[in-house]
Coordinates of C-alpha atoms in Angstrom, one line a residue:
M151 CA 1.2 21.6 9.8
P152 CA -1.7 20.0 8.0
L153 CA -1.5 16.8 6.3
Q154 CA 0.8 17.4 2.8
L155 CA 0.2 15.1 -0.3
Y156 CA 2.5 14.9 -2.8
N157 CA -0.2 15.2 -5.7
S158 CA 0.9 13.6 -9.2
L159 CA -1.1 15.7 -10.8
T160 CA 0.2 18.9 -9.8
R161 CA 3.9 17.2 -9.3
R162 CA 3.8 18.8 -5.7
K163 CA 3.0 18.5 -2.2
E164 CA -0.2 20.3 -1.2
A165 CA -1.9 20.8 1.8
S166 CA -4.7 18.3 2.4
A167 CA -8.1 20.2 2.1
P168 CA -11.1 18.3 1.5
L169 CA -14.2 19.2 -0.1
D170 CA -16.0 18.4 3.2
P171 CA -13.9 17.7 6.7
D172 CA -17.0 15.8 7.7
R173 CA -17.0 13.2 4.9
V174 CA -13.2 12.8 3.7
R175 CA -13.4 10.5 0.5
M176 CA -10.7 8.2 -0.9
Y177 CA -10.7 5.7 -3.4
A178 CA -7.6 2.9 -4.2
C179 CA -7.5 0.5 -7.1
G180 CA -7.7 -3.0 -5.6
P181 CA -6.8 -6.4 -7.1
T182 CA -7.7 -8.0 -9.9
V183 CA -8.6 -11.3 -8.3
Y184 CA -7.1 -14.4 -10.5
D185 CA -4.1 -15.4 -8.3
F186 CA -2.5 -15.0 -5.2
A187 CA -1.8 -11.3 -4.4
H188 CA 2.1 -10.7 -4.8
I189 CA 4.4 -8.2 -2.5
G190 CA 3.6 -5.7 -5.0
N191 CA 0.3 -5.3 -4.2
A192 CA 0.7 -5.5 -0.5
R193 CA 2.8 -2.4 -1.1
A194 CA 0.1 -0.7 -2.5
N195 CA -2.2 -1.5 0.4
V196 CA 0.0 -0.9 2.8
A197 CA 0.7 2.6 1.7
F198 CA -3.0 3.4 1.3
D199 CA -3.5 1.9 4.6
L200 CA -1.3 4.2 6.1
L201 CA -2.8 7.4 4.8
Y202 CA -6.1 5.8 5.8
R203 CA -5.3 5.4 9.4
V204 CA -3.5 9.4 9.1
L205 CA -6.7 10.7 7.6
R206 CA -8.8 9.1 10.5
H207 CA -6.4 10.4 13.2
E208 CA -6.9 13.9 11.6
Y209 CA -10.5 13.9 10.9
G210 CA -12.2 11.0 12.9
A211 CA -12.7 7.4 11.7
E212 CA -16.6 8.4 11.3
H213 CA -15.6 11.0 8.9
V214 CA -13.7 9.0 6.5
R215 CA -14.8 6.7 3.7
Y216 CA -12.3 4.7 2.3
V217 CA -13.2 2.5 -0.8
R218 CA -11.3 0.0 -2.5
N219 CA -12.6 -1.9 -5.2
I220 CA -12.5 -5.5 -6.2
T221 CA -12.0 -6.2 -10.1
D222 CA -13.5 -9.6 -10.5
V223 CA -14.2 -9.7 -14.6
E224 CA -11.1 -9.2 -17.0
D225 CA -9.7 -10.9 -19.6
K226 CA -6.9 -12.5 -17.1
I227 CA -9.4 -13.8 -14.8
I228 CA -11.2 -15.4 -17.8
A229 CA -7.8 -17.1 -18.8
A230 CA -6.9 -18.2 -15.4
A231 CA -10.4 -19.9 -15.0
R232 CA -9.9 -21.8 -18.1
A233 CA -6.4 -22.6 -17.0
N234 CA -7.7 -24.1 -13.8
G235 CA -10.6 -26.0 -15.2
E236 CA -12.8 -24.0 -12.7
P237 CA -16.1 -21.7 -13.0
I238 CA -15.0 -18.1 -13.0
D239 CA -17.3 -17.2 -10.0
A240 CA -15.4 -19.8 -8.1
L241 CA -12.3 -18.5 -9.0
T242 CA -12.8 -14.8 -7.9
A243 CA -14.6 -16.1 -4.9
R244 CA -11.6 -18.2 -3.6
T245 CA -9.1 -15.5 -4.7
T246 CA -11.0 -12.9 -3.1
A247 CA -11.1 -14.6 0.1
I248 CA -7.4 -15.3 -0.2
Y249 CA -6.5 -11.7 -0.8
R250 CA -8.7 -10.4 2.1
E251 CA -6.8 -12.7 4.7
D252 CA -3.4 -11.9 3.4
M253 CA -4.2 -8.1 3.6
A254 CA -5.4 -8.5 7.2
A255 CA -2.5 -10.8 8.1
L256 CA -0.5 -7.4 7.3
G257 CA -2.4 -5.7 9.9
N258 CA -4.5 -3.2 7.0
L259 CA -7.7 -2.2 8.1
P260 CA -10.7 -3.4 6.1
P261 CA -11.8 -0.6 3.8
D262 CA -15.5 1.1 4.5
H263 CA -16.5 -0.4 1.0
E264 CA -15.4 -3.2 -1.1
P265 CA -17.4 -2.8 -4.4
R266 CA -16.8 -5.7 -7.0
A267 CA -17.2 -4.9 -10.7
T268 CA -19.4 -7.7 -10.9
E269 CA -22.0 -5.8 -9.3
Y270 CA -21.4 -2.2 -10.6
I271 CA -22.4 -3.3 -14.6
P272 CA -25.5 -1.1 -14.6
Q273 CA -23.9 1.7 -13.5
M274 CA -21.1 0.9 -16.0
I275 CA -23.8 1.1 -19.2
G276 CA -25.5 4.0 -18.0
M277 CA -22.1 5.9 -17.8
I278 CA -20.9 4.7 -21.3
E279 CA -24.6 5.7 -22.5
R280 CA -24.1 9.3 -21.6
L281 CA -21.0 9.3 -23.2
I282 CA -22.0 8.1 -26.5
A283 CA -24.8 11.0 -26.2
S284 CA -22.7 13.7 -25.3
G285 CA -20.1 12.5 -28.4
H286 CA -17.2 11.5 -25.9
A287 CA -17.7 8.1 -27.3
Y288 CA -19.2 6.1 -30.1
E289 CA -20.3 2.4 -30.7
A290 CA -18.4 0.4 -33.5
E291 CA -19.0 -3.6 -34.4
G292 CA -20.3 -4.3 -30.6
H293 CA -17.8 -2.2 -29.1
A294 CA -18.4 1.1 -27.3
L295 CA -14.7 3.4 -27.2
F296 CA -14.2 6.6 -25.7
R297 CA -13.2 9.5 -28.3
V298 CA -10.1 10.4 -26.9
A299 CA -9.5 13.5 -29.3
S300 CA -12.8 14.8 -27.5
Y301 CA -11.1 15.7 -24.1
P302 CA -8.4 18.0 -24.8
K303 CA -6.6 17.6 -21.6
Y304 CA -5.9 14.0 -22.1
G305 CA -2.5 13.0 -20.9
A306 CA -2.2 15.7 -18.2
L307 CA -2.0 13.2 -15.4
A308 CA 1.0 11.3 -17.2
R309 CA 2.4 14.6 -18.8
R310 CA 3.4 12.7 -22.4
S311 CA 2.0 13.5 -26.0
R312 CA -0.6 11.5 -27.2
A313 CA 1.7 10.2 -29.7
D314 CA 4.0 8.9 -26.9
M315 CA 1.0 7.8 -25.0
I316 CA -0.3 5.5 -27.8
A317 CA 3.6 4.0 -28.4
G318 CA 3.5 3.3 -24.4
A319 CA 0.3 1.7 -24.6
R320 CA 0.7 -1.0 -26.7
V321 CA -2.8 -0.4 -28.4
E322 CA -5.0 -2.3 -30.0
V323 CA -4.8 -1.9 -33.9
A324 CA -8.6 -2.5 -34.9
P325 CA -10.4 -1.0 -38.2
Y326 CA -13.1 -0.1 -36.0
K327 CA -11.7 2.6 -34.0
E328 CA -11.3 6.6 -34.9
D329 CA -8.1 6.9 -33.6
P330 CA -5.6 4.5 -32.3
G331 CA -5.9 6.1 -29.2
D332 CA -9.9 5.6 -28.5
F333 CA -9.7 3.0 -25.9
V334 CA -12.7 0.2 -25.1
L335 CA -15.3 0.9 -22.7
W336 CA -17.6 -2.2 -23.8
K337 CA -16.7 -5.1 -25.8
P338 CA -18.3 -8.2 -26.9
S339 CA -18.2 -11.7 -25.3
T340 CA -18.1 -14.9 -26.9
P341 CA -20.6 -17.5 -25.7
D342 CA -18.0 -19.2 -23.5
Q343 CA -17.2 -15.8 -21.8
P344 CA -18.6 -13.8 -19.1
G345 CA -21.5 -11.2 -20.6
W346 CA -24.0 -8.8 -19.8
E347 CA -26.9 -7.6 -21.8
S348 CA -26.3 -3.7 -23.3
P349 CA -27.2 -1.5 -25.9
W350 CA -24.3 -2.8 -27.9
G351 CA -25.1 -5.9 -27.7
R352 CA -24.2 -9.3 -25.1
G353 CA -20.5 -8.0 -23.7
R354 CA -18.4 -7.1 -20.7
P355 CA -16.8 -3.7 -19.9
G356 CA -13.2 -2.4 -20.3
W357 CA -11.1 -1.9 -17.6
H358 CA -10.8 1.6 -17.0
I359 CA -15.0 2.3 -17.1
E360 CA -15.0 -0.5 -13.7
C361 CA -13.3 2.2 -11.8
S362 CA -15.3 5.0 -12.8
A363 CA -18.6 3.8 -12.1
M364 CA -17.7 2.4 -9.0
S365 CA -16.3 5.4 -7.6
E366 CA -18.7 7.7 -8.8
E367 CA -21.5 5.3 -6.9
T368 CA -19.9 5.4 -3.5
L369 CA -18.0 8.5 -3.2
G370 CA -20.0 10.6 -6.1
E371 CA -18.8 12.7 -9.3
T372 CA -15.9 14.9 -7.4
F373 CA -14.1 13.1 -4.1
D374 CA -10.2 13.9 -2.5
I375 CA -7.9 11.2 -3.1
H376 CA -7.1 8.6 -5.6
G377 CA -4.8 6.3 -5.2
G378 CA -2.8 3.6 -6.9
G379 CA 0.9 2.1 -8.0
L380 CA 3.0 4.1 -10.4
D381 CA 2.4 1.8 -13.2
L382 CA -1.4 2.9 -13.2
I383 CA -0.8 6.2 -14.0
F384 CA -1.1 5.4 -17.8
P385 CA -3.5 4.4 -19.2
H386 CA -5.7 3.3 -16.3
H387 CA -6.0 6.6 -14.5
E388 CA -5.3 8.8 -17.6
N389 CA -8.3 7.0 -18.8
E390 CA -10.6 7.3 -15.4
I391 CA -10.2 10.9 -15.6
A392 CA -11.1 11.4 -19.2
Q393 CA -14.2 9.4 -19.1
S394 CA -15.1 10.5 -15.7
V395 CA -14.8 14.2 -16.1
C396 CA -16.5 13.9 -19.8
A397 CA -19.3 11.8 -18.2
H398 CA -19.9 14.3 -15.1
D399 CA -20.1 17.5 -17.8
G400 CA -16.6 18.9 -17.1
H401 CA -16.8 18.4 -13.1
P402 CA -13.4 17.4 -11.9
F403 CA -12.8 14.0 -10.9
A404 CA -9.8 12.9 -8.1
R405 CA -8.5 16.1 -6.5
Y406 CA -5.5 14.6 -5.5
W407 CA -3.5 11.6 -6.9
L408 CA -1.3 9.4 -4.9
H409 CA 1.1 6.6 -6.6
N410 CA 3.3 4.4 -4.7
G411 CA 6.9 3.2 -6.4
M412 CA 7.7 0.4 -7.7
L413 CA 8.8 -2.6 -5.8
T414 CA 12.2 -5.0 -7.6
V415 CA 13.0 -8.2 -5.8
G416 CA 16.7 -8.6 -5.1
G417 CA 17.8 -5.4 -7.5
A418 CA 15.4 -7.1 -10.3
K419 CA 11.9 -6.5 -11.5
M420 CA 9.6 -9.6 -9.9
A421 CA 8.3 -11.9 -12.7
K422 CA 7.8 -15.3 -12.4
S423 CA 10.0 -16.4 -15.4
E424 CA 12.8 -14.9 -13.5
G425 CA 11.9 -17.0 -10.9
N426 CA 11.9 -14.0 -8.0
F427 CA 8.1 -13.6 -8.2
V428 CA 7.2 -13.5 -4.5
T429 CA 3.6 -14.0 -3.1
V430 CA 2.0 -12.4 0.2
R431 CA 1.9 -16.3 1.2
D432 CA 5.2 -16.6 0.3
A433 CA 6.4 -13.8 2.7
L434 CA 4.0 -14.7 5.4
A435 CA 5.8 -17.9 5.5
Q436 CA 9.0 -16.5 6.2
A437 CA 8.0 -13.8 8.7
P438 CA 4.7 -12.6 10.7
G439 CA 2.6 -9.6 8.9
E440 CA 3.3 -7.4 11.1
V441 CA 7.5 -8.0 10.1
I442 CA 6.3 -7.6 6.6
R443 CA 4.7 -4.6 7.0
L444 CA 7.5 -2.6 8.8
A445 CA 9.4 -3.7 6.0
L446 CA 7.6 -2.1 3.6
L447 CA 7.3 1.1 5.5
M448 CA 10.8 1.2 6.2
T449 CA 11.0 3.1 2.5
H450 CA 9.0 6.4 1.5
Y451 CA 6.2 5.0 -0.3
R452 CA 6.9 7.1 -3.5
D453 CA 10.6 5.5 -3.6
P454 CA 11.3 2.2 -5.4
L455 CA 11.5 -0.9 -3.0
D456 CA 14.0 -3.2 -3.1
W457 CA 12.6 -6.5 -1.3
T458 CA 15.6 -8.9 0.4
E459 CA 15.9 -11.3 3.2
K460 CA 18.2 -8.6 4.7
R461 CA 15.4 -6.2 4.8
L462 CA 12.8 -8.8 6.5
R463 CA 15.7 -9.5 9.2
E464 CA 16.3 -5.6 9.8
A465 CA 12.0 -5.3 10.4
R466 CA 12.3 -8.0 12.7
Q467 CA 15.0 -7.2 14.7
T468 CA 13.5 -3.5 15.0
L469 CA 10.0 -5.0 16.3
D470 CA 12.1 -7.5 18.8
R471 CA 13.4 -4.2 19.8
W472 CA 10.5 -2.1 20.4
Y473 CA 8.7 -5.2 21.9
R474 CA 11.5 -5.9 24.6
A475 CA 11.2 -2.2 25.4
L476 CA 7.5 -2.2 26.0
N477 CA 8.5 -5.2 28.1
E478 CA 11.0 -3.1 30.6
P479 CA 9.3 -2.8 34.0
A480 CA 7.3 0.2 34.7
N481 CA 5.2 1.4 37.5
P482 CA 1.6 -0.1 36.9
G483 CA -0.2 2.9 37.9
T484 CA 1.3 5.4 35.1
P485 CA -1.4 7.7 33.9
V486 CA -1.8 6.7 30.1
D487 CA -1.6 9.5 27.4
R488 CA -3.4 8.2 24.3
Q489 CA -1.7 10.6 22.1
V490 CA 1.0 10.1 18.8
R491 CA 4.0 12.0 19.6
S492 CA 4.6 15.3 17.9
D493 CA 7.6 14.3 16.0
V494 CA 5.7 10.9 14.9
R495 CA 2.6 12.6 13.8
A496 CA 5.0 15.6 12.1
A497 CA 6.9 13.1 9.8
L498 CA 3.5 11.3 8.7
D499 CA 1.8 14.7 8.1
D500 CA 4.9 15.4 5.6
D501 CA 3.7 13.2 2.8
L502 CA 3.5 10.2 4.8
N503 CA 7.3 9.9 5.7
S504 CA 7.4 6.6 7.3
P505 CA 11.1 6.0 7.5
L506 CA 11.3 9.4 9.3
A507 CA 8.4 8.6 11.6
I508 CA 10.4 5.0 12.1
A509 CA 13.3 7.0 13.0
H510 CA 11.4 8.5 15.7
L511 CA 10.0 5.4 17.2
H512 CA 13.6 3.8 17.2
D513 CA 14.4 7.2 19.4
L514 CA 11.6 6.4 21.8
A515 CA 12.6 3.0 22.6
R516 CA 16.3 3.9 23.2
S517 CA 15.0 6.5 25.4
I518 CA 13.1 3.5 27.7
Y519 CA 16.1 1.5 27.2
K520 CA 18.0 4.3 29.2
T521 CA 15.7 5.9 31.7
E522 CA 15.7 4.3 35.3
N523 CA 12.9 6.3 36.4
R524 CA 9.7 3.8 36.1
N525 CA 7.2 6.4 35.9
E526 CA 9.1 8.1 33.0
R527 CA 9.2 4.9 31.6
G528 CA 5.6 4.1 31.5
H529 CA 4.9 7.2 29.7
L530 CA 7.4 6.4 27.3
Q531 CA 6.2 3.1 26.5
T532 CA 2.2 4.5 26.1
A533 CA 3.9 7.1 23.9
L534 CA 5.7 4.0 22.1
I535 CA 2.5 1.9 21.6
F536 CA 0.0 4.9 20.2
S537 CA 2.7 6.3 18.2
A538 CA 3.7 2.9 16.2
Q539 CA -0.1 1.8 15.9
Q540 CA -0.5 4.8 13.9
I541 CA 1.7 2.9 11.1
G542 CA -0.2 -0.1 12.2
V543 CA 2.4 -1.9 14.2
L544 CA 2.9 -2.9 17.8
A545 CA -0.5 -4.2 18.0
Q546 CA 0.4 -7.3 19.6
H547 CA 1.3 -7.8 23.6
P548 CA 4.8 -7.7 24.2
F549 CA 4.9 -11.3 26.1
D550 CA 3.2 -13.0 23.1
W551 CA 5.3 -11.5 20.5
L552 CA 8.8 -12.2 22.6
R553 CA 7.7 -15.6 23.3
S554 CA 7.1 -16.6 19.5
G555 CA 9.0 -18.7 18.5
G556 CA 10.6 -19.6 21.7
P557 CA 14.2 -18.8 22.8
E558 CA 15.7 -20.3 19.9
R559 CA 15.0 -17.7 17.7
F560 CA 15.8 -14.9 20.5
V561 CA 19.3 -16.5 20.2
V562 CA 19.3 -16.3 16.6
Q563 CA 18.4 -12.8 16.1
I564 CA 21.2 -11.5 18.5
D565 CA 23.6 -13.9 16.3
E566 CA 22.3 -11.9 13.2
R567 CA 22.7 -8.6 14.4
I568 CA 26.1 -9.7 15.7
A569 CA 27.0 -10.5 12.2
D570 CA 25.4 -7.4 10.4
R571 CA 27.9 -5.8 13.0
A572 CA 31.3 -7.8 12.0
L573 CA 30.0 -7.2 8.1
A574 CA 30.0 -3.5 8.7
R575 CA 33.3 -3.6 10.1
R576 CA 34.7 -5.3 7.5
E577 CA 33.0 -2.6 5.2
K578 CA 34.6 0.1 7.4
R579 CA 30.8 1.3 7.8
F580 CA 32.0 2.0 11.6
D581 CA 29.3 4.2 12.3
D582 CA 26.7 1.5 11.6
A583 CA 28.7 -0.9 13.8
D584 CA 29.0 1.3 16.7
R585 CA 25.3 2.2 16.1
I586 CA 24.5 -1.8 16.7
R587 CA 26.6 -2.4 19.8
S588 CA 24.9 0.5 21.4
E589 CA 21.5 -0.8 20.6
L590 CA 22.3 -4.0 21.8
A591 CA 23.9 -2.5 25.1
E592 CA 21.1 -0.4 25.4
E593 CA 18.8 -3.8 25.8
G594 CA 21.1 -5.2 28.2
F595 CA 23.8 -7.2 26.2
I596 CA 27.1 -6.8 26.0
L597 CA 29.4 -7.7 23.4
E598 CA 33.0 -9.0 24.0
D599 CA 35.3 -8.8 20.9
K600 CA 37.8 -11.6 20.9
P601 CA 41.7 -11.5 19.6
D602 CA 40.7 -14.5 17.0
G603 CA 38.1 -11.7 15.6
T604 CA 34.9 -13.2 16.9
T605 CA 32.5 -11.8 19.2
E606 CA 30.3 -13.5 22.1
W607 CA 27.5 -11.8 23.7
R608 CA 26.6 -11.8 27.6
F609 CA 23.7 -10.1 29.6
A610 CA 24.8 -7.1 31.4

């Protein structure tokens, strides 16, 4: 089955058919670098890294070009630098380096190109000039603004009326606007703000024009896939489409639009004021990056995801179980078949269904524990390695993983699984309780339920 992706523009799954199979092009909106990346940023990054891996497997690594930008000029950056008392360049350099370290710790591949907004100011000015010349934009009081009424298809991605979009966007009411929905392409800078000379005076670009100019320069006028979080559909992606199509004489912009679902923490929207704001650094202090990655992939990328300690614990237990399966003895001369299992690949080809792919990996691990044939076990272990690496996990040597944290962690995670089973029994989730017992038995651990209600374990 060819790769199927859910296109936010058409609201349906579509077979992926790149314009040029020898040059598959994808753009994902990257971070605004003014602070530490949070776990929601990580979810988007992991989701599009998974797509990047699937595309590389489908078309060949040399035929896929993945661009993820860095927004290093924006009002939040200006405010953060002022609050910190540091130069803007120093702030953005520091936070960009932290972002790259954090994303690498989660097992994400680096993009093929990572343009910084401040490196593409001339391209942004050129695009704005084209929009003004064609009547799609206008100058007013040192600003350049996009004339929304000039693009009849405005709102097609968000599927909202212009009145709803204006109300939902909290647009700036300004006397220099022809229409309340018109959005800023360029705005003036005060002497203490970063700025560049332009035909409209010294100023800086609006957020939306940055991605349009950087994607045009790195991928061309029309490319295959554009990704980002669900919260970017409006206004950011809607505005990108309008200004890009108009700047390109009506040529299409991105052909497929993919958006990952939103993330909550403990059932509530993540916010510093709520005390539940989790940075990637916070999460990495709790668990290895591979655990965090698997925890994010346990939910389909388009679905809402609630970040909890229980989720992290389940992801760690899963990886422990898979790594122990790889540590089971096999014949050293077993031939190696470096292929992703067909069921895992089929799951990922179905709109990146990572939960189903993980279920198939569980089945593989179960088969490794059950077989007594060392040749068969070797084949299954190889399949588990290469299939799991398609989603970016099992990249370590089993011995290195299993010895991390020492024997104390090993005992603790067995006890945690027994506690999970006890909770399942109290809540009458007997299928879950039986599953945990069976998994532990497959891994060589026997549970003994005592008359007083406690459970002890021993090696088989």
